[in-house]
mmCIF file of C-alpha atoms and ligand atoms in Angstrom:
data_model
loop_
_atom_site.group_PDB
_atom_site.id
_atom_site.type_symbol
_atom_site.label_atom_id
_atom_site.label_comp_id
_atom_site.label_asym_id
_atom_site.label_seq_id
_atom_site.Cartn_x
_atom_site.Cartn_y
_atom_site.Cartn_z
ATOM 1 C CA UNK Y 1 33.195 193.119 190.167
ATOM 2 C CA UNK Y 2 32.467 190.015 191.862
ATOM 3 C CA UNK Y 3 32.624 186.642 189.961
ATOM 4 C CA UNK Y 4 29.313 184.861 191.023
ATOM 5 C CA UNK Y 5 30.140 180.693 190.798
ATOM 6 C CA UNK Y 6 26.973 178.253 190.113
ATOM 7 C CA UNK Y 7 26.108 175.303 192.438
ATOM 8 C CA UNK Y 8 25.590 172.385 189.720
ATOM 9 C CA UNK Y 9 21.787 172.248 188.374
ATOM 10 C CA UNK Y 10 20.962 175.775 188.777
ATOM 11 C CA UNK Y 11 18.813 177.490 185.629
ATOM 12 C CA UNK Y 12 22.191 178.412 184.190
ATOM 13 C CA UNK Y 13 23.948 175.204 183.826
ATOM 14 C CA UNK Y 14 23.751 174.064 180.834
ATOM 15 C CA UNK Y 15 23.885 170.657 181.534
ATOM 16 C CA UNK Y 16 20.978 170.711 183.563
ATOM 17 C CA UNK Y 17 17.684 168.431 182.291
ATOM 18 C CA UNK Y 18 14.702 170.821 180.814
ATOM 19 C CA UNK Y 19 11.361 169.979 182.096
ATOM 20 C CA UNK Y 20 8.879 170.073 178.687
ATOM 21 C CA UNK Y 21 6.327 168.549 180.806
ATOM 22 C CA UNK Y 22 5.868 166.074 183.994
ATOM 23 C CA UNK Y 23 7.276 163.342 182.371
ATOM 24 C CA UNK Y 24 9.221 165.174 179.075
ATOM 25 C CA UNK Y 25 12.597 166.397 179.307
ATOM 26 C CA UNK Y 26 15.649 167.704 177.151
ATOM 27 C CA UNK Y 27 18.874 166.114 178.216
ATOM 28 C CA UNK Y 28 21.660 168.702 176.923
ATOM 29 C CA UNK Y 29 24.656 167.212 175.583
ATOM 30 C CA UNK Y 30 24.005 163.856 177.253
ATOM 31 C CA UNK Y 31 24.759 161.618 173.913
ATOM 32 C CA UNK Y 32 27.905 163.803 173.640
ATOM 33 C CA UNK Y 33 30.152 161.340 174.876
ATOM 34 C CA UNK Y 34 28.983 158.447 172.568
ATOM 35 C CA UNK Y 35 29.227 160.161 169.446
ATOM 36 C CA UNK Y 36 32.356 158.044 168.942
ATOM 37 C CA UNK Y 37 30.719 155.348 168.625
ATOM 38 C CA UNK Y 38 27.086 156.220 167.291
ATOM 39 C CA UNK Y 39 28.246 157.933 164.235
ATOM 40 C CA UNK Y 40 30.232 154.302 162.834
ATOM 41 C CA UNK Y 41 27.030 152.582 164.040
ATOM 42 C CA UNK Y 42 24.931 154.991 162.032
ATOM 43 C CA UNK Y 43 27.249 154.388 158.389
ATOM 44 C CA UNK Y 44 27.269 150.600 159.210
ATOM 45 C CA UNK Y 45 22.973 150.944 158.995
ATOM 46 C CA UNK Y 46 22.962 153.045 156.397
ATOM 47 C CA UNK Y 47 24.981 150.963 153.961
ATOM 48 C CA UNK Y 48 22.673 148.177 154.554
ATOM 49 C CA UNK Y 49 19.348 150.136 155.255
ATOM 50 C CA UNK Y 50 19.645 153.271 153.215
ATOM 51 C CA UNK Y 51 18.288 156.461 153.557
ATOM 52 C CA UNK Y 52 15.184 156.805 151.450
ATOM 53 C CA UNK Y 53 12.153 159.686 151.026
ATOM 54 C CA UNK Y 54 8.851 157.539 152.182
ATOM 55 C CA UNK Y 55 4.908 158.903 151.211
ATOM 56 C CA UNK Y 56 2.514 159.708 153.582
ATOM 57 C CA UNK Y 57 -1.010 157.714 153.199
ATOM 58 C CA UNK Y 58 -2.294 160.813 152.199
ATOM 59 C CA UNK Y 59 0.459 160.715 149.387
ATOM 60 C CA UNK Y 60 2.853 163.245 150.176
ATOM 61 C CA UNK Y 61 6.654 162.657 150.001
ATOM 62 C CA UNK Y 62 8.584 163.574 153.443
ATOM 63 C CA UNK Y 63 10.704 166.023 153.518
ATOM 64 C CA UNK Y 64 12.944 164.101 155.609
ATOM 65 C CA UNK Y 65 14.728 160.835 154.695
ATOM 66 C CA UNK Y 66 14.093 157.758 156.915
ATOM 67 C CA UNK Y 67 15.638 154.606 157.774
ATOM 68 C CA UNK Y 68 15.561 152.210 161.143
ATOM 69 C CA UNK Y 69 17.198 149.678 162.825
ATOM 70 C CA UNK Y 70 16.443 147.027 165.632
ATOM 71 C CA UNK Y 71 13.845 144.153 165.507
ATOM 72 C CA UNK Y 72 11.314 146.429 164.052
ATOM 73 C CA UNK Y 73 11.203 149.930 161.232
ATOM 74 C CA UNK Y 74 8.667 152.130 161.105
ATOM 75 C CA UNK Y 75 7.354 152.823 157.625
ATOM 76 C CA UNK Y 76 5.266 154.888 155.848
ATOM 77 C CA UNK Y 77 3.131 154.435 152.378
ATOM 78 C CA UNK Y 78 -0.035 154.761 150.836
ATOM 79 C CA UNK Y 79 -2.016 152.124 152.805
ATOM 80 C CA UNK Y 80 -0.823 153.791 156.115
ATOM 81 C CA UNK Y 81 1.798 153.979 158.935
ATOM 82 C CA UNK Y 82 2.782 150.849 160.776
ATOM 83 C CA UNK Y 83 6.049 148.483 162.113
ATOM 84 C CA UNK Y 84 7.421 146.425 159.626
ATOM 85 C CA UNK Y 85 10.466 143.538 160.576
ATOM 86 C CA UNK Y 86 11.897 143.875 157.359
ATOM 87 C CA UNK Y 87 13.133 147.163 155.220
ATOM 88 C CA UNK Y 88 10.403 147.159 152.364
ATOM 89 C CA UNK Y 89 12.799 148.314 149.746
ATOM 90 C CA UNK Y 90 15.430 145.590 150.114
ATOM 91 C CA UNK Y 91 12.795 142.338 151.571
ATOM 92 C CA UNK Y 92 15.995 142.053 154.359
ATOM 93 C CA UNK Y 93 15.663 142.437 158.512
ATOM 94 C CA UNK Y 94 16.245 145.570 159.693
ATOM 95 C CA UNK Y 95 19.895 146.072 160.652
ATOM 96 C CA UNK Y 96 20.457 145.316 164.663
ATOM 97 C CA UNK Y 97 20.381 147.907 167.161
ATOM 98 C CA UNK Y 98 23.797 149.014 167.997
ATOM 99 C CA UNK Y 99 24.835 147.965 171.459
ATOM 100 C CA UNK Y 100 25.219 152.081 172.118
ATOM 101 C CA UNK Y 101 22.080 153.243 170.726
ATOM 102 C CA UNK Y 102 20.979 151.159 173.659
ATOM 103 C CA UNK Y 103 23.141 151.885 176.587
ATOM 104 C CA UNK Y 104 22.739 155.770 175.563
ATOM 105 C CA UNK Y 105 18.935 155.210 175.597
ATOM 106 C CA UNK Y 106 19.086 153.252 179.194
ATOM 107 C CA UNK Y 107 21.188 155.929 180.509
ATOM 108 C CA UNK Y 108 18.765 158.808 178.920
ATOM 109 C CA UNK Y 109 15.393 156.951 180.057
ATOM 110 C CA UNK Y 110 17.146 156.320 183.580
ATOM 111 C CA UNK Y 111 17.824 160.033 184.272
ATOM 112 C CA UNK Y 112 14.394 161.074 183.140
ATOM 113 C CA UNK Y 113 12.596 158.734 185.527
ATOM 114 C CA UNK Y 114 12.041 155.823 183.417
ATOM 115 C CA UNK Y 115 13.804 152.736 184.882
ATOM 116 C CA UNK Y 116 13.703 149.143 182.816
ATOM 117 C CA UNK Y 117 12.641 149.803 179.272
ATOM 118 C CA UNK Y 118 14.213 148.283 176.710
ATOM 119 C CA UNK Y 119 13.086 149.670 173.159
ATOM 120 C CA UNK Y 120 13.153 147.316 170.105
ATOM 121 C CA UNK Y 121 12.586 149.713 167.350
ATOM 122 C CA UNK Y 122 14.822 152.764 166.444
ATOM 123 C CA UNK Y 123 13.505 155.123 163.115
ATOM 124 C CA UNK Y 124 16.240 157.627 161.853
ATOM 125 C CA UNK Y 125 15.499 160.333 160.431
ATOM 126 C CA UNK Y 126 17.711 162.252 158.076
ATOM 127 C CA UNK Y 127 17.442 165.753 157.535
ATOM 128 C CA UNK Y 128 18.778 168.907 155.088
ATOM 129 C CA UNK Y 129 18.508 172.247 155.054
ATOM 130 C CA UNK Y 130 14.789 173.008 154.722
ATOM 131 C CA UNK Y 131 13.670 169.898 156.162
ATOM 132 C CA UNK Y 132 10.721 169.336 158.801
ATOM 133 C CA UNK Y 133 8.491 167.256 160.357
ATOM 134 C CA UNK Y 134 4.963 168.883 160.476
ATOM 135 C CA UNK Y 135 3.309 168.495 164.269
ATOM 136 C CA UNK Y 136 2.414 165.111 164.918
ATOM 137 C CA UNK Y 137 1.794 162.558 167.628
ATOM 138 C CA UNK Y 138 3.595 159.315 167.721
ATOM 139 C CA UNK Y 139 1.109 156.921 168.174
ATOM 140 C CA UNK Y 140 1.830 153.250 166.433
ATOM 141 C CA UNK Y 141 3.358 151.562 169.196
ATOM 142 C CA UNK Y 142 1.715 149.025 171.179
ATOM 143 C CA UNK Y 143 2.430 150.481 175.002
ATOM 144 C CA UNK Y 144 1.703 154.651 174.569
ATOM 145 C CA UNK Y 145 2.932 154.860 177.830
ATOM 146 C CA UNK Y 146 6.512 153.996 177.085
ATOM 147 C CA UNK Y 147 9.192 156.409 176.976
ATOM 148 C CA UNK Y 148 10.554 157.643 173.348
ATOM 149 C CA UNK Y 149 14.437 158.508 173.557
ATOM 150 C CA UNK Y 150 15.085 160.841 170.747
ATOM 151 C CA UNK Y 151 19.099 161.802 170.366
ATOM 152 C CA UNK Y 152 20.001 164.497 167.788
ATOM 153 C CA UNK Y 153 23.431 165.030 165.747
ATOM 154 C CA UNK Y 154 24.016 167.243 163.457
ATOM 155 C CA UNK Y 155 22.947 170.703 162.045
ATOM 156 C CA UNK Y 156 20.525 172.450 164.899
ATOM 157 C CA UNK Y 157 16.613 172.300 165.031
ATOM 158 C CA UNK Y 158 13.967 174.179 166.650
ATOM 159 C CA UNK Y 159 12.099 171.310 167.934
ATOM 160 C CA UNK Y 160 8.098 172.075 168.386
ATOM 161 C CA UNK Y 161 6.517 170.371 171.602
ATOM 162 C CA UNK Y 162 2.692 171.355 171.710
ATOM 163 C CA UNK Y 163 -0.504 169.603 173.882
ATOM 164 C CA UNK Y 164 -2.091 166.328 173.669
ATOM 165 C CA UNK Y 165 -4.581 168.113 170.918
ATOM 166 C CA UNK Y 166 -3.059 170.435 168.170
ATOM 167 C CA UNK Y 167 -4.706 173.474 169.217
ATOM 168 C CA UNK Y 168 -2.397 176.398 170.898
ATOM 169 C CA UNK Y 169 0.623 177.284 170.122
ATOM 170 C CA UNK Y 170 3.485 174.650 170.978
ATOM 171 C CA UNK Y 171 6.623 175.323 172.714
ATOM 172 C CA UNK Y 172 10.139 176.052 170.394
ATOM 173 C CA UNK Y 173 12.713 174.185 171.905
ATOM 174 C CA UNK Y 174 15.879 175.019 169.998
ATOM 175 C CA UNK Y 175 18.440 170.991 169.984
ATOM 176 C CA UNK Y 176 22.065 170.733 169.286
ATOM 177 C CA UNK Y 177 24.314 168.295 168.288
ATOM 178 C CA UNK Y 178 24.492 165.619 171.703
ATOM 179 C CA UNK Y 179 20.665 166.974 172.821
ATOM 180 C CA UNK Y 180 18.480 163.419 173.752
ATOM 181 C CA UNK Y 181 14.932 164.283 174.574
ATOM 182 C CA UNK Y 182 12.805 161.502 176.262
ATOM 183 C CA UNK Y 183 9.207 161.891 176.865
ATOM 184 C CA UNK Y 184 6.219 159.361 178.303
ATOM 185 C CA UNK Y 185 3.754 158.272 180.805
ATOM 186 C CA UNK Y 186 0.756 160.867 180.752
ATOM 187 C CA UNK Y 187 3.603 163.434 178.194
ATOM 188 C CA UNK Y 188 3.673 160.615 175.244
ATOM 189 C CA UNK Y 189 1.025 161.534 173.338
ATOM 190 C CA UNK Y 190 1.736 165.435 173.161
ATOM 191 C CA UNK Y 191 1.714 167.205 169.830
ATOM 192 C CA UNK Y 192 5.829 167.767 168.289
ATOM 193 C CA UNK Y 193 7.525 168.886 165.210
ATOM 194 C CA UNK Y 194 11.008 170.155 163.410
ATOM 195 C CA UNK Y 195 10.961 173.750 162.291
ATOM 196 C CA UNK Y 196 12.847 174.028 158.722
ATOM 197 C CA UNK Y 197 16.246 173.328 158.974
ATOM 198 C CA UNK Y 198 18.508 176.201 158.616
ATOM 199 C CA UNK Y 199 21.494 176.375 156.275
ATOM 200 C CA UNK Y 200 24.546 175.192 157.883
ATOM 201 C CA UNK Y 201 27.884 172.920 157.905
ATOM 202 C CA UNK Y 202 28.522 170.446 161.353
ATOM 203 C CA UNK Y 203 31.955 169.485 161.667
ATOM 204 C CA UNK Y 204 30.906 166.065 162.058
ATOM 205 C CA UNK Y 205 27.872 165.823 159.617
ATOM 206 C CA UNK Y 206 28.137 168.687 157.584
ATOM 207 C CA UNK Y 207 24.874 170.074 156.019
ATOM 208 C CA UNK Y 208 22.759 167.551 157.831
ATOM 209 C CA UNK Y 209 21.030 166.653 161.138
ATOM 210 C CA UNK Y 210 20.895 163.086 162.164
ATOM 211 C CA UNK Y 211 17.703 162.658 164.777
ATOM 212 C CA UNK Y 212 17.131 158.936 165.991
ATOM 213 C CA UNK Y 213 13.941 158.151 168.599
ATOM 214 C CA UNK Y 214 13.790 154.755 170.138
ATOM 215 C CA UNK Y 215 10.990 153.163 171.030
ATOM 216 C CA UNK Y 216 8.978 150.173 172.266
ATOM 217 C CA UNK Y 217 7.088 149.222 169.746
ATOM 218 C CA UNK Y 218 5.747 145.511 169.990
HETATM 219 C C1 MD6 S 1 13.004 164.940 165.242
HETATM 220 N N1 MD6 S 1 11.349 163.699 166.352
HETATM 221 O O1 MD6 S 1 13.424 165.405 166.287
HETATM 222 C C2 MD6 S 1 11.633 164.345 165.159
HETATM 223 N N2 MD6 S 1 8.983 161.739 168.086
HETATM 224 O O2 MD6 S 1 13.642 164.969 164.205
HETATM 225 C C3 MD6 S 1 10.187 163.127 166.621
HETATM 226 O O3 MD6 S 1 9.268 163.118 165.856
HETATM 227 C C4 MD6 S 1 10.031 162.510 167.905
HETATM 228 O O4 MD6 S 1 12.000 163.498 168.744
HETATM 229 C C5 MD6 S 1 8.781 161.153 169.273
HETATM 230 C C6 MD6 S 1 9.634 161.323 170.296
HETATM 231 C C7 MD6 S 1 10.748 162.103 170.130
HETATM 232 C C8 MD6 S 1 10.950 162.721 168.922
HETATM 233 FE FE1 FE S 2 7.586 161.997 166.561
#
């Protein structure tokens, strides 16, 4: 039998970006190499900013767990969604971005055609087992042209990626541990959710998956 080797970037290599859309792409394995340094960053925010379930305006608890850091969090309650500069359940700033968070987002924007942003808001989200995020678009930042960097750790997802309206059935997109997805331009506005999270242990986060999306927000 003959052993057939790959040129780099052919449909096979894992490694290779996955076009979502003209301007929306999965980056496999990309924040692999800064886990070292992300997952201190993340228990250093959490300590100060933690974790917390937040209600929709329409007064339904997430599913998910939220916190944020940089100059600005997004946050959820019953008068609506919005950017706040300080963590409402402590009165306190928003702990800083981590100096990785934002090379790994450079580097991530960069590769997906998006050269010069720099994002000043980052929301982490914390998930279990049964966890989602029901399809939504991201639409509270001031520039909706601006990429989103989205890096996920943890337990896998089936990630959702639909059309700027909700009709039709979006895409399933299945994210590991070291996936960054970064969508924008004329792709920021399309329709995207978590599937449940399945049971599971990570080596590294056990029965959890970490996702954190930067953004330009002011
Ligand atoms: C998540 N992500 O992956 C949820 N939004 O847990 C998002 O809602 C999201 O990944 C905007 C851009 C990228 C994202
Ligand atoms: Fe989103």
């Amino acid at each position: 039998m003959q052993r057939m080797s790959l040129p780099q970037g052919t449909l096979f290599d894992s490694d290779t970006p996955l076009a979502l859309g003209s301007h929306a792409f999965v980056l496999p394995g990309l924040a692999l190499p800064y886990v070292p340094e992300l997952l201190p960053a993340l228990d250093a925010i959490q300590r100060v900013a933690p974790f917390r379930h937040m209600v929709t305006p329409g007064g339904f608890e997430m599913s998910v767990q939220l916190t944020n850091c940089g100059a600005l969090g997004w946050v959820t309650d019953r008068h609506g969604y919005r950017y706040t500069a300080h963590d409402p359940a402590t009165g306190q700033p928003w702990p800083p971005m981590p100096p990785s968070f934002l090379h790994l987002a450079r580097e991530a924007a960069a590769r997906a055609g998006f050269d010069d942003f720099t994002q000043d808001a980052c929301l982490i989200n914390c998930y279990e087992p049964g966890s989602r995020m029901s399809l939504h678009q991201d639409r509270n930042e001031q520039d909706l042209f601006a990429p989103v960097v989205s890096v996920s750790l943890g337990l896998p997802a089936i990630f959702q990626f639909g059309g700027l309206t909700r009709s039709g059935r979006p895409a399933r997109v299945p994210l590991v541990h070291g996936d960054v997805v970064v969508w924008g331009g004329p792709d920021r506005l399309r329709y995207h959710g978590v599937l449940p999270i399945e049971d599971g242990l990570h080596p590294l986060l056990g029965a959890r998956r970490i996702n954190f999306t930067l953004r330009r927000a002011a």
